[in-house]
Coordinates of C-alpha atoms in Angstrom, one line a residue:
M9 CA 165.5 48.9 -112.4
G10 CA 161.8 49.3 -113.0
R11 CA 161.7 46.6 -115.6
K12 CA 163.4 43.9 -113.6
V13 CA 161.2 44.9 -110.2
E14 CA 158.0 44.6 -112.8
E15 CA 159.2 41.2 -113.8
V16 CA 160.1 39.6 -110.4
V17 CA 156.7 40.9 -109.0
E18 CA 155.0 39.3 -112.2
V19 CA 156.2 35.7 -111.0
L20 CA 155.1 36.7 -107.6
V21 CA 151.4 38.2 -108.2
E22 CA 150.4 35.9 -111.2
P23 CA 149.3 32.7 -109.2
I24 CA 147.7 35.2 -106.6
A25 CA 145.7 36.7 -109.6
N26 CA 144.7 33.4 -111.0
R27 CA 143.9 31.7 -107.7
N28 CA 141.3 34.4 -107.1
G29 CA 139.9 34.1 -110.7
L30 CA 141.5 37.4 -111.5
E31 CA 143.6 38.5 -114.7
L32 CA 146.8 40.4 -114.1
V33 CA 146.9 43.2 -116.6
D34 CA 150.0 45.3 -115.7
I35 CA 152.7 46.4 -113.3
E36 CA 154.3 49.4 -112.9
Y37 CA 157.1 50.4 -110.6
S38 CA 158.2 54.3 -110.7
K39 CA 159.3 57.1 -108.8
E40 CA 156.8 59.8 -108.0
G41 CA 158.2 62.7 -106.2
Q42 CA 160.0 61.2 -103.4
D43 CA 158.1 57.8 -103.3
W44 CA 158.4 54.7 -105.4
I45 CA 155.3 53.1 -106.3
L46 CA 154.5 49.6 -107.2
R47 CA 151.1 49.5 -109.1
V48 CA 149.5 46.1 -109.9
F49 CA 146.4 46.3 -112.2
I50 CA 143.8 43.4 -111.9
D51 CA 140.7 42.7 -114.0
K52 CA 137.8 39.8 -114.4
K53 CA 135.1 40.1 -116.8
E54 CA 132.3 41.3 -114.4
G55 CA 134.9 44.0 -113.2
V56 CA 137.1 44.1 -110.0
S57 CA 135.7 45.0 -106.5
L58 CA 137.3 46.4 -103.7
D59 CA 137.2 43.0 -101.9
D60 CA 139.5 41.7 -104.9
C61 CA 141.8 44.7 -104.9
Q62 CA 142.1 44.2 -100.8
S63 CA 142.8 40.3 -101.1
V64 CA 145.6 40.4 -103.8
S65 CA 147.1 43.3 -102.1
R66 CA 147.1 41.6 -98.6
E67 CA 148.6 38.4 -100.2
L68 CA 151.1 40.1 -102.3
S69 CA 152.1 42.3 -99.6
D70 CA 153.0 39.0 -97.3
I71 CA 155.0 37.6 -100.1
L72 CA 156.8 40.6 -100.8
D73 CA 157.6 41.3 -97.2
K74 CA 159.0 37.5 -96.9
K75 CA 161.1 37.4 -100.1
D76 CA 162.0 41.0 -100.1
P77 CA 162.8 41.4 -103.7
I78 CA 162.7 45.3 -103.7
D79 CA 165.7 47.1 -102.2
K80 CA 163.8 50.4 -101.8
T81 CA 160.7 51.5 -99.8
Y82 CA 157.8 51.8 -102.0
L83 CA 154.2 52.0 -101.7
L84 CA 151.8 49.0 -103.1
E85 CA 148.6 49.8 -104.9
V86 CA 146.5 47.3 -106.4
S87 CA 143.5 48.3 -108.7
S88 CA 141.7 47.8 -111.7
P89 CA 143.3 48.9 -115.0
G90 CA 140.4 51.9 -115.4
I91 CA 138.1 52.4 -118.7
D92 CA 141.2 53.3 -120.6
R93 CA 142.6 49.5 -120.3
P94 CA 146.1 49.1 -121.5
L95 CA 146.4 46.0 -124.0
K96 CA 149.7 44.2 -123.2
K97 CA 149.0 40.6 -124.5
D98 CA 148.1 38.8 -127.7
E99 CA 144.9 37.8 -125.7
D100 CA 143.9 41.4 -125.1
F101 CA 144.0 42.1 -128.7
I102 CA 141.6 39.2 -129.5
R103 CA 139.5 39.7 -126.7
F104 CA 138.6 43.4 -127.3
S105 CA 138.3 43.0 -130.9
G106 CA 135.7 45.2 -132.2
R107 CA 136.4 48.1 -129.8
K108 CA 137.7 51.3 -130.5
V109 CA 141.5 51.8 -129.3
D110 CA 144.0 54.3 -129.1
I111 CA 147.4 53.2 -130.5
S112 CA 150.7 55.0 -130.1
T113 CA 153.9 54.2 -132.1
Y114 CA 157.6 54.5 -131.9
A115 CA 157.6 55.7 -135.7
P116 CA 154.6 57.3 -137.9
I117 CA 152.5 54.9 -139.5
N118 CA 150.5 56.8 -142.6
G119 CA 152.1 59.8 -141.2
E120 CA 150.6 59.4 -137.6
K121 CA 152.2 58.5 -134.3
K122 CA 148.7 58.3 -132.5
L123 CA 146.0 56.3 -134.4
N124 CA 142.4 55.7 -133.1
G125 CA 140.4 53.1 -134.8
E126 CA 138.5 49.8 -134.4
L127 CA 140.4 46.9 -133.4
L128 CA 140.2 43.8 -135.6
G129 CA 142.4 41.4 -133.6
I130 CA 146.3 40.3 -134.3
D131 CA 147.7 38.3 -136.9
E132 CA 151.3 37.2 -137.1
G133 CA 152.7 39.7 -134.8
N134 CA 150.6 42.6 -136.9
I135 CA 147.9 44.6 -134.8
K136 CA 144.8 45.0 -137.3
L137 CA 142.8 48.2 -137.0
V138 CA 140.7 50.3 -139.3
V139 CA 141.0 54.3 -139.3
D140 CA 138.9 56.1 -141.0
G141 CA 137.8 53.1 -143.1
E142 CA 141.2 51.6 -144.2
E143 CA 142.4 48.5 -142.6
L144 CA 146.0 49.0 -141.4
N145 CA 148.5 46.2 -140.2
I146 CA 150.7 47.7 -137.6
P147 CA 153.8 45.9 -136.4
R148 CA 153.6 45.0 -132.8
E149 CA 157.2 46.0 -132.4
K150 CA 156.5 49.6 -133.4
V151 CA 153.5 50.0 -130.9
S152 CA 154.7 52.2 -127.6
Q153 CA 151.2 51.8 -126.1
A154 CA 147.6 50.4 -126.9
R155 CA 144.7 51.0 -124.8
L156 CA 141.1 51.0 -125.1
A157 CA 139.6 54.0 -126.1
V158 CA 137.3 56.0 -123.5
E159 CA 134.1 56.7 -125.5
F160 CA 131.1 58.7 -124.2

């Protein structure tokens, strides 16, 4: 059910984000304890402000109230994706080329399911990554999660 809700919400929130000069990064709909939580993550180059989050939240809340596509009671949260932003779209892998990333895979790549390295981009469905000086081409369908690495 979570994936269907996320797809419905994506169609509703994408135009709101675009009108406000924001990028829709991700949507999560999950149960935490007794509560269902609908999280919408937005971003922009110069960073997301509290006003950005409130504006998208108000507009999306109004549309969700009118269209009522979710049959359960839920909490709506709109926020930035944080410093360990997920990479979901091809554009993300291009935009963050040169940055350190953490990638988890469904099956081992070179004996590892968790990889950390420099992102080189994406080419023909393969994420290009340098790990310990070795260039890897990781098939996108084998990636369970990709995030910007948190560096201190």
